[in-house]
Structure formats: structure tokens, C-alpha cells
PDB file of C-alpha atoms in Angstrom:
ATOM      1  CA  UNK A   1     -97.650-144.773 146.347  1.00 79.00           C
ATOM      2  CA  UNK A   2     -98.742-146.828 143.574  1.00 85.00           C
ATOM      3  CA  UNK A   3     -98.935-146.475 139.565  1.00 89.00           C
ATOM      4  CA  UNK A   4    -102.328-148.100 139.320  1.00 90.00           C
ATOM      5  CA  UNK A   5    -103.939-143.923 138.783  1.00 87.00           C
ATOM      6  CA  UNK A   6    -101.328-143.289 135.968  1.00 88.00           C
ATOM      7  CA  UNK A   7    -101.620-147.108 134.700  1.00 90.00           C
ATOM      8  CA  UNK A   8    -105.737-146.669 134.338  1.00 90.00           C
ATOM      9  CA  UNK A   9    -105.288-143.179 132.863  1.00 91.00           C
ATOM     10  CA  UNK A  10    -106.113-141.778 128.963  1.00 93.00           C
ATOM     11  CA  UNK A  11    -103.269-142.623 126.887  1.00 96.00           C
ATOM     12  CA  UNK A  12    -102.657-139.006 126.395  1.00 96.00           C
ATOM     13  CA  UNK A  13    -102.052-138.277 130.246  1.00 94.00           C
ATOM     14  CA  UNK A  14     -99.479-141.388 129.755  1.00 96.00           C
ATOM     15  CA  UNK A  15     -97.893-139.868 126.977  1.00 97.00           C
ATOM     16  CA  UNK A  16     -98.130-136.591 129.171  1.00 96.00           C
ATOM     17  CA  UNK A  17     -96.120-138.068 131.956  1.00 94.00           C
ATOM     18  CA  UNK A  18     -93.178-139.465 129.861  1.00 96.00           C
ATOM     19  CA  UNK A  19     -92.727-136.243 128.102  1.00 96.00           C
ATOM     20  CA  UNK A  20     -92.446-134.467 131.315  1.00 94.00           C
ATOM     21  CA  UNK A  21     -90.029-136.982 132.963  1.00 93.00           C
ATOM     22  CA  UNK A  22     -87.996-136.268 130.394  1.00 95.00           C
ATOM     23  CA  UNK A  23     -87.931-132.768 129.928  1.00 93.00           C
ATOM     24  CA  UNK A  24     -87.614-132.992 134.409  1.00 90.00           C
ATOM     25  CA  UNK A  25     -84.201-134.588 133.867  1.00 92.00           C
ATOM     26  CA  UNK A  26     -82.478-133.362 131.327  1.00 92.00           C
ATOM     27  CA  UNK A  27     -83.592-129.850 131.151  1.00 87.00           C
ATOM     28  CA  UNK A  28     -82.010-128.785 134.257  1.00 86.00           C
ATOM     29  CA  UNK A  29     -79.037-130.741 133.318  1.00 86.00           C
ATOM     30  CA  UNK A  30     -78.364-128.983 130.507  1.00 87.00           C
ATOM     31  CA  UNK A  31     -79.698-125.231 132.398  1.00 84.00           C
ATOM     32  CA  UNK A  32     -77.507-125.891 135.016  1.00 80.00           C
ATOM     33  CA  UNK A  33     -74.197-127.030 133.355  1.00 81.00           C
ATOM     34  CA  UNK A  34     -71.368-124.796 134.095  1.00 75.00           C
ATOM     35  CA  UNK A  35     -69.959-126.204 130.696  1.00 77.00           C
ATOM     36  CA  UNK A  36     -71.733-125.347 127.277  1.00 80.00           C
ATOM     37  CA  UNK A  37     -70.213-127.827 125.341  1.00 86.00           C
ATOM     38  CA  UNK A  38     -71.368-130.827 123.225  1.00 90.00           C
ATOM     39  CA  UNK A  39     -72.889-132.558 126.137  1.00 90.00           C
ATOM     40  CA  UNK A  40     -74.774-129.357 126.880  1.00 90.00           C
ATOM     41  CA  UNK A  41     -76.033-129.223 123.297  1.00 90.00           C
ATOM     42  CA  UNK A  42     -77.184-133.087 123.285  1.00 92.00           C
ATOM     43  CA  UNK A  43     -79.014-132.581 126.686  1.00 92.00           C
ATOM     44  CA  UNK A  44     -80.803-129.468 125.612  1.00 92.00           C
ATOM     45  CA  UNK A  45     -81.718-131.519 122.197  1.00 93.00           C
ATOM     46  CA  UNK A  46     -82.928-134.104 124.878  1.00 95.00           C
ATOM     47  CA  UNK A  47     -84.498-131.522 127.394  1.00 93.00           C
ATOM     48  CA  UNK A  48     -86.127-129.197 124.576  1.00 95.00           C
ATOM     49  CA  UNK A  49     -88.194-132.688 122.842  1.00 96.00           C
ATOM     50  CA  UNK A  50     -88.956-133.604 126.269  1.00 96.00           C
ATOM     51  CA  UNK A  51     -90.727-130.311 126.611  1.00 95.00           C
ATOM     52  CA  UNK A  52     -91.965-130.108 123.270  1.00 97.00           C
ATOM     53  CA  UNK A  53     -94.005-133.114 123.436  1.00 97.00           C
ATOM     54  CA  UNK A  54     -95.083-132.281 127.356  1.00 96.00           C
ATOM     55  CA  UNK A  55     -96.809-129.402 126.075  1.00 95.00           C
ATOM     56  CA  UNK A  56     -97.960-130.370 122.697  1.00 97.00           C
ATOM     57  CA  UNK A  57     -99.547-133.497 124.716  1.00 97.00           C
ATOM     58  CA  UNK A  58    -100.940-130.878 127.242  1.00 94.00           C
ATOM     59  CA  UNK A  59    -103.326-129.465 124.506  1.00 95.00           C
ATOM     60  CA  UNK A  60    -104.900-133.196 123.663  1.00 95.00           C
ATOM     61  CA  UNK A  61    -106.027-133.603 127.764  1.00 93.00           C
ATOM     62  CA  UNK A  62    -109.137-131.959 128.819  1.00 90.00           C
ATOM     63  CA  UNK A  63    -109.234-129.004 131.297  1.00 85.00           C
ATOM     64  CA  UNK A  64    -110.453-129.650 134.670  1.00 80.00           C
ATOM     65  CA  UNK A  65    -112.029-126.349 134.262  1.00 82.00           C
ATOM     66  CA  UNK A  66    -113.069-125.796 130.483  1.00 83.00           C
ATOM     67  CA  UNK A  67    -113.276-122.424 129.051  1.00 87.00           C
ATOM     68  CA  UNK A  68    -113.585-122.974 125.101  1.00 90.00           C
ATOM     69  CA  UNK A  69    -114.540-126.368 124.289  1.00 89.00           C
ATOM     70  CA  UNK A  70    -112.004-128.483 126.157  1.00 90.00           C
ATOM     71  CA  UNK A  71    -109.567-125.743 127.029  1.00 93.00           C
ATOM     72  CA  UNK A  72    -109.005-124.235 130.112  1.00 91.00           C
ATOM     73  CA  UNK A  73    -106.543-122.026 131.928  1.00 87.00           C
ATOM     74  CA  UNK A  74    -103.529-124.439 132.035  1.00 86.00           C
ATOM     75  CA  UNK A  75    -103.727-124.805 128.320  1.00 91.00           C
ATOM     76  CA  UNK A  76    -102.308-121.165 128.068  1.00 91.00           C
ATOM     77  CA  UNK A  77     -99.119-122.615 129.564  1.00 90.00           C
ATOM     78  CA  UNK A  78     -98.472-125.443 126.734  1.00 93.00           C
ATOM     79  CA  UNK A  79     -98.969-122.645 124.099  1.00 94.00           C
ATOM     80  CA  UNK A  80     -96.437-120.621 126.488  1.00 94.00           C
ATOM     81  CA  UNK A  81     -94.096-123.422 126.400  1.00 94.00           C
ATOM     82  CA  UNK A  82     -94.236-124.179 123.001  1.00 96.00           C
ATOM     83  CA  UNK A  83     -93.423-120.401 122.589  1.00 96.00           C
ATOM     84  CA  UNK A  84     -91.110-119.572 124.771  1.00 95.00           C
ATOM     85  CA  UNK A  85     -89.047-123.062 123.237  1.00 96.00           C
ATOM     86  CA  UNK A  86     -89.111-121.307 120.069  1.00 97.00           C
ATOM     87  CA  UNK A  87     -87.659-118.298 121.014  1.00 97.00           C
ATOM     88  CA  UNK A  88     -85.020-120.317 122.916  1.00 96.00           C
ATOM     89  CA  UNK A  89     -83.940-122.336 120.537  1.00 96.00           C
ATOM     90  CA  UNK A  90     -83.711-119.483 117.657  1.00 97.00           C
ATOM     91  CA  UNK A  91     -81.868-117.327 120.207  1.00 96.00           C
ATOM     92  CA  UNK A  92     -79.230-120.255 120.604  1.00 94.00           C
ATOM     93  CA  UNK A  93     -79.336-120.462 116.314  1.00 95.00           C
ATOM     94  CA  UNK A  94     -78.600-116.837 116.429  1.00 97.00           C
ATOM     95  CA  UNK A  95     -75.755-117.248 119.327  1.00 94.00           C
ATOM     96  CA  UNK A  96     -77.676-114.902 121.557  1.00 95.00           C
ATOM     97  CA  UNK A  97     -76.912-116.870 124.115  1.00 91.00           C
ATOM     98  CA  UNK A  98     -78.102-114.891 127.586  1.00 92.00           C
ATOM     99  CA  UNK A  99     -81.470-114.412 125.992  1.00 95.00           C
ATOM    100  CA  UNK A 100     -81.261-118.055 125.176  1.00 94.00           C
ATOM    101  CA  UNK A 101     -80.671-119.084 128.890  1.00 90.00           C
ATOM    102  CA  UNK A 102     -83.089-116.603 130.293  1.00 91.00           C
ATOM    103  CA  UNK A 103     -85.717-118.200 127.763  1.00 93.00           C
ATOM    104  CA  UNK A 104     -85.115-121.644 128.713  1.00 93.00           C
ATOM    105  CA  UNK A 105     -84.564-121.015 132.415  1.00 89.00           C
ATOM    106  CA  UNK A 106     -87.818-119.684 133.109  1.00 89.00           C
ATOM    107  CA  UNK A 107     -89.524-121.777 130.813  1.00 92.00           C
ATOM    108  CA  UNK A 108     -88.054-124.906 133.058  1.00 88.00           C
ATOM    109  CA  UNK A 109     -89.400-123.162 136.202  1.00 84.00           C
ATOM    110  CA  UNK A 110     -92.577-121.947 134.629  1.00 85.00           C
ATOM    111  CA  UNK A 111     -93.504-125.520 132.672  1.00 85.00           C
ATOM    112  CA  UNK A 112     -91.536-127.699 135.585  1.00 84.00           C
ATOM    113  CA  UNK A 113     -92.170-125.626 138.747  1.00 81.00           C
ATOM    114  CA  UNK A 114     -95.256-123.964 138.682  1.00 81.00           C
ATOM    115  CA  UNK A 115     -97.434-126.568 136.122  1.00 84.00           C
ATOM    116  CA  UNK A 116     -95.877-129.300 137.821  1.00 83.00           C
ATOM    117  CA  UNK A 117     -96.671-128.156 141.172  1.00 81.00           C
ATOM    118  CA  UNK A 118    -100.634-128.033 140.316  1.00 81.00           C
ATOM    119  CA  UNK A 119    -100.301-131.689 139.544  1.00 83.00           C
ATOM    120  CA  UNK A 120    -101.075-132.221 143.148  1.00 79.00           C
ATOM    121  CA  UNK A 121    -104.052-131.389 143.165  1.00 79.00           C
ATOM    122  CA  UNK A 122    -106.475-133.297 144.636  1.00 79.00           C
ATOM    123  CA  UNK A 123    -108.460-135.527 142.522  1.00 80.00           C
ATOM    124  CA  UNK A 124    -105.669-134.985 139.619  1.00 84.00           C
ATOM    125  CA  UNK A 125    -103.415-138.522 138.683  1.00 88.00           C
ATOM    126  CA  UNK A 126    -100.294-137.780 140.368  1.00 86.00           C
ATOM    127  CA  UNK A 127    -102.178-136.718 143.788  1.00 82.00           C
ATOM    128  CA  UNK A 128    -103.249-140.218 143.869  1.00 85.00           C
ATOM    129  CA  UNK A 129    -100.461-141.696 142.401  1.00 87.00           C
ATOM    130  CA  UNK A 130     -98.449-140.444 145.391  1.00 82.00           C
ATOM    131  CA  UNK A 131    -100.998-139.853 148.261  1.00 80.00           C
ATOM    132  CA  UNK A 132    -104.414-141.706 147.843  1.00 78.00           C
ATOM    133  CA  UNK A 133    -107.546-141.033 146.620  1.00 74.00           C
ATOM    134  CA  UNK A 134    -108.064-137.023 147.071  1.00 63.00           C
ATOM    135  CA  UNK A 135    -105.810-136.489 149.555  1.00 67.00           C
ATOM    136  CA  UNK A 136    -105.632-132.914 150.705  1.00 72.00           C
ATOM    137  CA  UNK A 137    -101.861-133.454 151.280  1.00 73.00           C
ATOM    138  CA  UNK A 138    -101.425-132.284 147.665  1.00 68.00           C
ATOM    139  CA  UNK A 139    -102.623-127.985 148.512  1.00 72.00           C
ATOM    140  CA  UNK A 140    -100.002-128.766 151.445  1.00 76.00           C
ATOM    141  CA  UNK A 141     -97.063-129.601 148.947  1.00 75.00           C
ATOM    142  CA  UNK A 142     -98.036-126.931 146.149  1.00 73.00           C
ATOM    143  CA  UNK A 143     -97.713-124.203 149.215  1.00 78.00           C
ATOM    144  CA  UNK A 144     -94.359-125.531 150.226  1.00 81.00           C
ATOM    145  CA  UNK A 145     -93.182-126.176 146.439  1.00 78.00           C
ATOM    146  CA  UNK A 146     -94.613-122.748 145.681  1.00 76.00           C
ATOM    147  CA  UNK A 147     -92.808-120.829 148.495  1.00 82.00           C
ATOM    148  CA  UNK A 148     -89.638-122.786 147.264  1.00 81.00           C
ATOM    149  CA  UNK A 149     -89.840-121.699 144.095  1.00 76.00           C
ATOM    150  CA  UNK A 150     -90.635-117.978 145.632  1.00 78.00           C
ATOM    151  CA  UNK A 151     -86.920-118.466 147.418  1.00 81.00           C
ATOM    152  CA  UNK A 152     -85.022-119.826 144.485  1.00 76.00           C
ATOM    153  CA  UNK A 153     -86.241-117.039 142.547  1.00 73.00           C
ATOM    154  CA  UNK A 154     -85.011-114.799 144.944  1.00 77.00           C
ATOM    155  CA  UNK A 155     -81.766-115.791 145.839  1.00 77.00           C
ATOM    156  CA  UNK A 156     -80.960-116.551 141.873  1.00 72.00           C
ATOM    157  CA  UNK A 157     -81.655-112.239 141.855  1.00 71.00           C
ATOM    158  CA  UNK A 158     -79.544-111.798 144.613  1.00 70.00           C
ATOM    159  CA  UNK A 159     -77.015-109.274 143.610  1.00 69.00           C
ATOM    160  CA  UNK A 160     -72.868-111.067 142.887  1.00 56.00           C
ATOM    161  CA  UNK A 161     -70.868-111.026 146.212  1.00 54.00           C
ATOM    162  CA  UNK A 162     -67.887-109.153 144.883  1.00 49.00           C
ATOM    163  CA  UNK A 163     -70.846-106.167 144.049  1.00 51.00           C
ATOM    164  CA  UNK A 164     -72.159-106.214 147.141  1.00 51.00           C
ATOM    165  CA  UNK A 165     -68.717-105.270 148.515  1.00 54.00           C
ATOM    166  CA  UNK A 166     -67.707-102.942 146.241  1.00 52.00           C
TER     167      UNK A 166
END
């Protein structure tokens, strides 16, 4: 492992990376709190710029596989995000607050799981930053990260234990 690929990198993939280390650990701080308190609310401040500036930064990089100028595919998702933050946060304004975990829960899973996962590609900065130059190990852990995701999804639909009884 070595930071030399994110070192050498555009300073908009830099900018990229912080964003999204921050929006990795406090968003599922705050999702995941059993409390929804003050320290929820200063998390989710944290967890919601974090993810703000991960996707507005995610329009500035160019698309491995350009569609419209510059834009690809994976530029869909930052416009997701940066949708699916603003209905989040203007559910929690208008203290509807299922809709505003159900927003930012699968936002988290979407922007964090599923973009994060294609990081690994090979070729892409944080393939080499963790395996080498174009190392195939990359398709290995998007499989394995995408089946977990697969499983979490499906045991977080899992019907209560005290229905399943009844």
C-alpha cells in the first residue's frame, strides 16, 4: 500500500478523497446512532458536508467513460447525492423524520457502498493505492463488497422478531 497514486493525483481527486473520508466516518455515525440527540445533529452536520463536497467534487473529475463532454455514468450518482441530501435534510427541517432516515440511509449505501466499491477498479487511484499498478484484485473485492452489501440489505428488510412470532 502506498499514497504515492493519490499523492501524484489532480487536485480535484485529492479534494475527492477527503470529502469522502469524511462523509465515510461520520455519516454512519450519525445513521447508526440509537440516540438522535445533539451529537446526532453535529455528526449529520459533519456527515452531510462531507457528502456534499464528495459529490460536488465528483462532477469536476473526468469520466473514465465520457458520455457528454467529460461526463459519464458515475456522474449521475453525484447529482443523485446532491439530491437525495436535499431531500434529507428538508425532511429533517420539516421533522419528517423516517423519510429523513430512509433518505440518508440509502444515500450512505448508494454514495459509500456502491460508488465506493467501483473505486477498485483497476487502473483507478485507490486500486493502486492499495494493490499495485492494475491489479485485478480490485473486480475480486467489488464482488465480495457487492454481495455484502446484497446481505446487509437483506437482513436490514428482514421482518422484527416479535412479528415473526406473532
Amino acid at each position: 500500500m502506498t499514497l504515492e497514486p493519490l499523492l501524484s493525483a489532480a487536485p480535484e481527486i485529492r479534494l475527492h478523497v477527503a470529502f469522502a473520508l469524511v462523509a465515510l466516518i461520520f455519516g454512519p455515525v450519525a445513521i447508526f446512532r440509537r440516540r438522535r440527540d445533539r451529537i446526532h445533529r453535529m455528526l449529520g452536520y459533519a456527515g452531510v458536508a462531507g457528502m456534499a463536497g464528495l459529490a460536488a467534487t465528483g462532477l469536476l473529475i473526468d469520466s473514465d467513460f465520457p458520455l457528454v463532454g467529460t461526463y459519464g455514468p458515475i456522474h449521475l450518482l453525484s447529482l443523485y447525492a446532491l439530491w437525495s441530501l436535499a431531500s434529507g435534510v428538508l425532511a429533517a427541517r420539516r421533522r419528517e423524520f423516517a423519510r429523513h432516515a430512509a433518505w440518508m440511509k440509502t444515500l450512505w449505501f448508494t454514495a459509500i457502498g456502491i460508488t465506493g466499491l467501483l473505486t477498485f477498479l483497476p487502473g483507478r487511484v485507490m486500486n493502486r493505492m492499495i494493490f499495485g499498478e492494475a491489479s485485478p484484485v480490485g473486480f475480486w473485492l467489488m464482488a465480495l463488497g457487492g454481495a455484502g452489501l446484497v446481505l446487509l440489505w437483506l437482513w436490514q428488510r428482514r421482518p422484527a422478531r416479535a412479528a415473526r412470532r406473532a
